[in-house]
Coordinates of C-alpha atoms and ligand atoms in Angstrom, one line a residue:
M250 CA 140.8 59.0 136.7
K251 CA 140.5 59.1 140.4
Y252 CA 136.8 58.6 140.9
Q253 CA 135.6 55.2 140.3
K254 CA 132.0 56.2 139.7
V255 CA 132.9 58.8 137.1
E256 CA 135.2 56.3 135.4
E257 CA 132.4 53.7 135.2
V258 CA 130.0 56.2 133.6
K259 CA 132.7 57.2 131.2
L260 CA 133.3 53.6 130.1
I261 CA 129.6 52.9 129.5
L262 CA 129.3 56.1 127.6
E263 CA 132.2 55.2 125.3
E264 CA 130.5 52.0 124.5
D265 CA 127.1 53.7 123.9
Q266 CA 128.6 56.3 121.6
K267 CA 129.6 53.6 119.2
Q268 CA 126.0 52.6 118.7
I269 CA 124.8 56.1 117.7
T270 CA 123.8 56.0 114.0
N271 CA 121.1 58.6 113.8
L272 CA 119.6 61.7 115.3
Q273 CA 116.9 59.8 117.2
K274 CA 119.5 57.6 118.9
L275 CA 121.6 60.6 119.7
N276 CA 118.7 62.3 121.4
D277 CA 117.9 59.2 123.4
L278 CA 121.5 59.1 124.5
K279 CA 121.2 62.7 125.8
I280 CA 118.3 61.7 127.9
K281 CA 120.1 58.7 129.2
Y282 CA 123.1 60.8 130.3
L283 CA 121.9 64.3 130.9
G284 CA 118.2 63.8 131.6
K285 CA 116.7 64.3 135.1
K286 CA 117.8 60.8 136.0
G287 CA 120.6 60.7 133.6
L288 CA 123.8 58.9 134.4
I289 CA 126.0 62.0 134.4
T290 CA 123.3 64.0 136.3
E291 CA 123.1 61.4 139.0
L292 CA 126.9 61.4 139.6
N293 CA 126.1 64.6 141.7
Q294 CA 124.4 62.5 144.3
Y295 CA 127.8 60.8 145.3
I296 CA 129.2 64.2 146.2
K297 CA 128.0 63.8 149.8
D298 CA 130.1 60.7 150.3
I299 CA 133.3 62.5 149.2
P300 CA 135.5 64.3 151.8
S301 CA 134.8 68.0 151.6
E302 CA 138.3 69.0 150.5
E303 CA 138.0 66.7 147.4
R304 CA 134.5 67.8 146.5
K305 CA 135.7 70.5 144.2
E306 CA 137.8 68.2 142.2
F307 CA 135.1 65.6 142.0
G308 CA 132.8 68.4 140.7
L309 CA 135.4 69.3 138.1
C310 CA 135.6 65.7 136.9
V311 CA 131.9 65.4 136.5
N312 CA 131.8 68.7 134.6
E313 CA 134.6 67.6 132.4
L314 CA 132.6 64.5 131.5
R315 CA 129.5 66.5 130.9
N316 CA 131.4 68.9 128.6
E317 CA 132.9 66.0 126.6
F318 CA 129.4 64.6 126.2
N319 CA 128.1 67.9 125.0
D320 CA 130.9 68.3 122.5
F321 CA 130.1 64.8 121.2
Y322 CA 126.4 65.6 121.0
E323 CA 126.8 68.9 119.1
T324 CA 129.3 67.4 116.6
K325 CA 127.1 64.4 115.9
K326 CA 123.9 66.5 115.7
N327 CA 125.4 68.8 113.1
L328 CA 126.5 65.8 111.1
F329 CA 123.1 64.1 111.1
E330 CA 121.3 67.3 110.3
T331 CA 123.6 68.0 107.3
E332 CA 123.0 64.4 106.1
I333 CA 119.2 64.9 106.4
L334 CA 119.4 68.2 104.5
N335 CA 121.6 66.7 101.8
Q336 CA 119.2 63.8 101.3
K337 CA 116.3 66.2 101.1
L338 CA 118.0 68.5 98.6
E339 CA 118.8 65.5 96.4
K340 CA 115.2 64.3 96.5
E341 CA 113.8 67.7 95.7
A342 CA 116.2 68.8 93.1
I343 CA 114.7 70.8 90.2
D344 CA 115.5 69.8 86.7
I345 CA 116.4 73.1 85.1
T346 CA 116.6 71.5 81.7
L347 CA 112.8 70.8 81.7
P348 CA 110.9 73.4 79.7
S349 CA 108.8 75.6 82.0
T350 CA 105.0 76.1 81.7
K351 CA 104.4 79.3 79.8
T352 CA 102.5 82.1 81.6
K353 CA 100.2 84.0 79.3
R354 CA 100.9 87.6 78.9
G355 CA 98.3 90.1 77.7
S356 CA 99.1 92.5 75.0
K357 CA 98.2 96.1 74.3
H358 CA 95.2 96.6 72.2
P359 CA 96.1 98.3 68.9
V360 CA 93.7 101.2 69.5
N361 CA 95.5 101.8 72.9
R362 CA 98.8 101.7 71.1
M363 CA 97.5 104.3 68.7
I364 CA 96.3 106.5 71.7
E365 CA 99.8 106.3 73.3
R366 CA 101.4 107.2 70.0
I367 CA 99.2 110.3 69.6
E368 CA 99.8 111.3 73.2
D369 CA 103.5 111.0 72.8
L370 CA 103.4 113.2 69.7
F371 CA 101.2 115.9 71.1
V372 CA 103.0 116.0 74.5
S373 CA 106.2 116.5 72.6
M374 CA 104.5 119.6 71.0
G375 CA 103.5 121.0 74.4
Y376 CA 99.9 119.8 74.6
D377 CA 98.1 118.5 77.7
V378 CA 96.3 115.2 77.7
V379 CA 92.9 115.7 79.2
S380 CA 89.9 113.4 79.9
G381 CA 86.2 114.0 80.4
P382 CA 83.1 111.9 81.4
E383 CA 81.7 109.4 79.0
L384 CA 78.3 109.8 80.5
E385 CA 77.8 113.4 79.5
T386 CA 75.1 116.0 79.7
D387 CA 73.2 117.4 76.8
E388 CA 74.5 120.8 77.8
F389 CA 78.2 119.9 77.2
C390 CA 77.8 117.5 74.4
F391 CA 75.6 119.8 72.3
E392 CA 74.3 123.1 73.7
R393 CA 77.6 124.6 74.7
L394 CA 79.0 123.6 71.3
N395 CA 76.5 125.8 69.5
L396 CA 74.0 123.0 69.0
P397 CA 70.8 124.1 70.9
K398 CA 68.0 121.7 71.5
G399 CA 66.2 121.0 68.2
H400 CA 69.2 122.0 66.0
P401 CA 69.0 120.0 62.8
A402 CA 72.7 119.1 63.0
R403 CA 72.0 116.9 66.0
D404 CA 70.6 114.4 63.5
M405 CA 74.2 113.8 62.4
Q406 CA 74.8 112.0 65.7
D407 CA 72.3 109.4 66.8
S408 CA 72.6 109.3 70.5
F409 CA 72.1 107.0 73.4
Y410 CA 70.1 109.1 75.9
I411 CA 70.0 107.8 79.5
T412 CA 67.6 110.5 80.6
D413 CA 66.5 113.7 78.9
E414 CA 69.6 115.4 80.2
Y415 CA 72.2 112.6 80.2
L416 CA 73.6 110.7 77.3
L417 CA 76.7 108.7 76.4
R418 CA 78.8 111.3 74.7
T419 CA 78.7 111.2 70.9
Q420 CA 81.9 113.2 70.5
T421 CA 85.0 114.1 72.6
S422 CA 84.2 117.8 71.5
A423 CA 82.2 117.9 74.8
V424 CA 85.5 118.4 76.6
Q425 CA 86.2 121.5 74.6
A426 CA 83.4 123.2 76.4
R427 CA 84.4 121.8 79.7
T428 CA 88.0 123.1 79.4
L429 CA 86.9 126.6 78.2
L430 CA 84.4 126.9 81.0
A431 CA 86.8 125.8 83.7
N432 CA 89.1 128.7 82.7
K433 CA 86.3 131.3 82.3
D434 CA 87.3 133.4 85.3
N435 CA 90.9 133.5 84.1
P436 CA 91.0 132.7 80.4
K437 CA 94.4 131.5 79.3
P438 CA 95.9 129.7 76.2
I439 CA 94.9 126.1 75.8
R440 CA 96.6 123.3 74.0
E441 CA 95.0 120.0 74.7
I442 CA 94.1 116.6 73.3
V443 CA 91.3 114.4 74.6
P444 CA 91.5 110.8 73.6
G445 CA 88.6 108.7 74.7
K446 CA 85.5 106.6 74.0
T447 CA 82.4 107.9 72.3
Y448 CA 79.1 106.3 71.5
R449 CA 76.5 106.6 68.7
K450 CA 73.5 104.6 67.9
E451 CA 74.8 103.0 64.7
D452 CA 76.0 99.5 63.9
D453 CA 77.0 98.4 60.5
A454 CA 80.0 97.1 58.6
T455 CA 82.0 100.3 59.0
H456 CA 80.5 101.7 62.3
S457 CA 80.3 100.3 65.8
H458 CA 78.1 101.8 68.5
Q459 CA 81.2 102.4 70.6
F460 CA 84.4 104.0 69.1
C461 CA 87.2 106.3 70.0
Q462 CA 88.0 109.8 69.2
C463 CA 90.8 112.2 70.0
E464 CA 89.8 115.8 70.3
G465 CA 92.4 118.5 69.8
L466 CA 91.9 122.1 70.9
V467 CA 94.3 125.0 70.5
I468 CA 93.2 128.5 71.8
D469 CA 95.4 131.6 72.0
K470 CA 95.2 135.3 72.1
K471 CA 94.0 136.9 68.8
E472 CA 97.3 138.7 68.3
N473 CA 99.1 135.4 68.1
H474 CA 97.0 134.5 65.0
V475 CA 96.3 130.8 65.4
S476 CA 95.1 130.2 61.9
L477 CA 94.0 127.6 59.4
A478 CA 97.6 127.3 58.3
D479 CA 98.6 126.2 61.8
L480 CA 95.7 123.7 61.8
K481 CA 96.9 122.4 58.5
G482 CA 100.6 122.2 59.6
T483 CA 99.6 120.4 62.8
L484 CA 97.5 117.9 61.0
E485 CA 100.3 117.2 58.4
I486 CA 102.7 116.4 61.3
F487 CA 100.0 114.3 62.9
V488 CA 99.3 112.2 59.9
K489 CA 103.0 111.8 59.1
E490 CA 103.9 110.6 62.6
V491 CA 100.8 108.6 63.4
I492 CA 100.0 106.9 60.1
G493 CA 103.1 107.2 57.9
D494 CA 105.0 109.2 55.4
N495 CA 104.0 109.9 51.8
L496 CA 100.4 110.5 52.4
D497 CA 98.6 113.5 50.9
L498 CA 96.0 115.4 52.9
R499 CA 92.9 117.0 51.4
F500 CA 90.8 119.5 53.2
R501 CA 87.1 119.5 52.1
P502 CA 84.7 122.2 53.2
S503 CA 82.2 120.8 55.6
Y504 CA 79.9 121.8 58.4
F505 CA 80.1 121.5 62.2
P506 CA 78.1 123.9 64.4
F507 CA 81.1 124.4 66.7
T508 CA 83.7 125.4 64.0
E509 CA 83.6 128.0 61.2
P510 CA 85.0 127.4 58.7
S511 CA 84.8 123.6 59.0
Y512 CA 86.5 120.9 57.1
E513 CA 86.6 117.2 56.7
V514 CA 90.1 116.0 56.2
D515 CA 91.0 113.0 53.9
V516 CA 94.2 111.1 53.4
T517 CA 95.4 109.1 50.5
C518 CA 93.8 105.6 50.6
F519 CA 96.4 103.3 52.2
K520 CA 95.1 100.3 50.2
C521 CA 95.4 101.6 46.7
G522 CA 97.7 104.5 47.2
G523 CA 95.2 106.9 45.6
K524 CA 94.4 105.0 42.4
G525 CA 90.9 104.1 43.6
C526 CA 89.6 100.8 45.1
P527 CA 86.5 99.5 46.8
L528 CA 87.8 100.6 50.3
C529 CA 87.9 104.3 49.2
K530 CA 84.9 103.9 47.0
D531 CA 87.1 104.6 44.0
T532 CA 87.9 108.1 45.2
G533 CA 91.5 107.5 46.2
W534 CA 90.8 109.3 49.5
I535 CA 89.7 108.2 53.0
E536 CA 88.2 110.6 55.5
I537 CA 89.9 110.6 58.9
L538 CA 88.7 113.6 60.8
G539 CA 86.6 116.7 61.2
A540 CA 88.3 120.1 62.0
G541 CA 87.9 123.8 61.8
I542 CA 88.4 127.2 63.4
V543 CA 86.6 127.4 66.8
H544 CA 83.2 129.1 66.3
P545 CA 82.9 132.5 68.2
N546 CA 79.7 131.3 69.7
V547 CA 81.5 128.4 71.4
L548 CA 84.1 130.8 72.9
R549 CA 81.5 133.3 74.0
M550 CA 79.2 130.7 75.6
N551 CA 82.0 129.2 77.6
G552 CA 83.6 132.4 79.0
Y553 CA 86.2 133.3 76.3
N554 CA 85.7 136.7 74.5
P555 CA 85.9 135.9 70.8
D556 CA 87.3 139.3 70.1
E557 CA 90.3 138.5 72.2
W558 CA 90.7 134.7 71.7
G559 CA 90.7 132.3 68.8
G560 CA 92.0 128.9 67.7
F561 CA 91.3 125.6 66.0
A562 CA 89.9 122.2 66.9
F563 CA 90.0 118.8 65.3
G564 CA 88.7 115.3 66.1
P565 CA 89.9 112.2 64.4
G566 CA 88.3 108.8 64.8
L567 CA 90.9 106.4 66.2
E568 CA 89.8 103.1 64.7
R569 CA 90.4 104.3 61.2
L570 CA 93.9 105.6 62.0
T571 CA 94.7 102.3 63.7
M572 CA 93.5 100.4 60.7
F573 CA 95.7 102.6 58.5
R574 CA 98.8 102.2 60.6
Y575 CA 98.7 98.5 61.0
G576 CA 97.0 97.6 57.7
I577 CA 93.9 96.1 59.4
P578 CA 91.4 95.4 56.6
D579 CA 88.2 95.3 58.7
M580 CA 87.2 97.4 61.7
R581 CA 85.4 94.6 63.3
Y582 CA 88.6 92.9 64.1
L583 CA 89.3 95.6 66.6
Y584 CA 86.2 94.7 68.7
T585 CA 85.6 91.0 68.4
N586 CA 88.3 90.2 70.9
D587 CA 89.9 87.4 69.0
I588 CA 93.0 86.7 71.1
R589 CA 94.9 85.5 68.0
F590 CA 94.4 88.9 66.4
L591 CA 95.4 90.8 69.5
E592 CA 98.5 88.7 70.0
E593 CA 99.8 89.7 66.6
F594 CA 100.5 93.2 67.9
D595 CA 102.6 91.9 70.8
R596 CA 105.3 91.1 68.3
K597 CA 105.1 94.4 66.4
D598 CA 107.9 96.5 67.7
D599 CA 107.5 100.3 67.9
S600 CA 111.0 101.0 66.9
D601 CA 109.8 104.2 65.1
A602 CA 108.3 105.4 68.4
I603 CA 108.0 109.1 68.8
K604 CA 110.9 110.5 70.8
Ligands
LIG281 N1 83.3 116.1 66.9 C1 83.2 116.1 65.4 C2 82.6 114.7 65.1 O1 82.5 113.9 65.9 C3 84.6 116.2 64.8 C4 85.2 117.6 65.0 C5 86.0 117.9 66.1 C6 84.9 118.6 64.1 C7 86.5 119.1 66.3 C8 85.4 119.8 64.3 C9 86.2 120.1 65.3 O2 82.2 114.5 64.0

């Protein structure tokens, strides 16, 4: 090379390059050559001593050296960075053969499984799933169901009153009145179920103060003859799909102020198969629900003309059905929140789910 100064810098640089063993040294080298007072940068100050016709060439030589340096710098930098990354990866490697820490998953409560099952069944038959308030008024829980204040049948349901007018609903039947009344200006057929929580002031081995019911209500024009036979057919499908095959149903005459005629419906005891055991009190039957033909007063009070409309209603308690379905011997298991009990149901597959 023609220019002594450039040649000198180039020689020192070649020596220096051999010493570069890490990123820190590489960066120091950059300052030494390309910094403000760097050796390559400073070459520019000799330009004034060079005859003007050669200045361009001198400039080119300096640029060439600068480019060489930059190439060297970039290559080395990449090398060192890859090395650092590799070391880091090696240090932080995850041992995928180690067993992982298990995350706890919750599981569906068996009563909720039952509710979903019932919903699937009735939705497949064209019913709506409806809900109503748990804090209910005396009006909807009783009065509009043909149970005026002071009616003796109120004694069948010991209630939690919050005020004189408000109580925790004792039955999902309250929603019957709500649905009818909501349609009073334009009465139309109704097919609904109402799964939900209900409350009564009772607490013993077979009753808890909070439990679940699922109301069913079917209303249609009189000429369509929704009859007791339809109620029976519906409940037969219900019991078969929700609890299991091979169970007999028994309708016993009973009394509810909001249905006439009224029935209590029993199924064959799941424990003894009908032979008689302590669970069914030696009768071979277990009661699962109340039902009947909707009372004309209920229709009239809630805006449906009983001469034009009619239908049936039913209301099973869901804890019993759940116990039947899963063979749970004691209702208290459902509400004592023992995680071991609840986890059992995570493994139960619902391969016979309703399609
Ligand atoms: N609501 C009644 C009860 O809780 C059951 C029932 C529902 C009866 C619908 C008739 C019709 O005992």
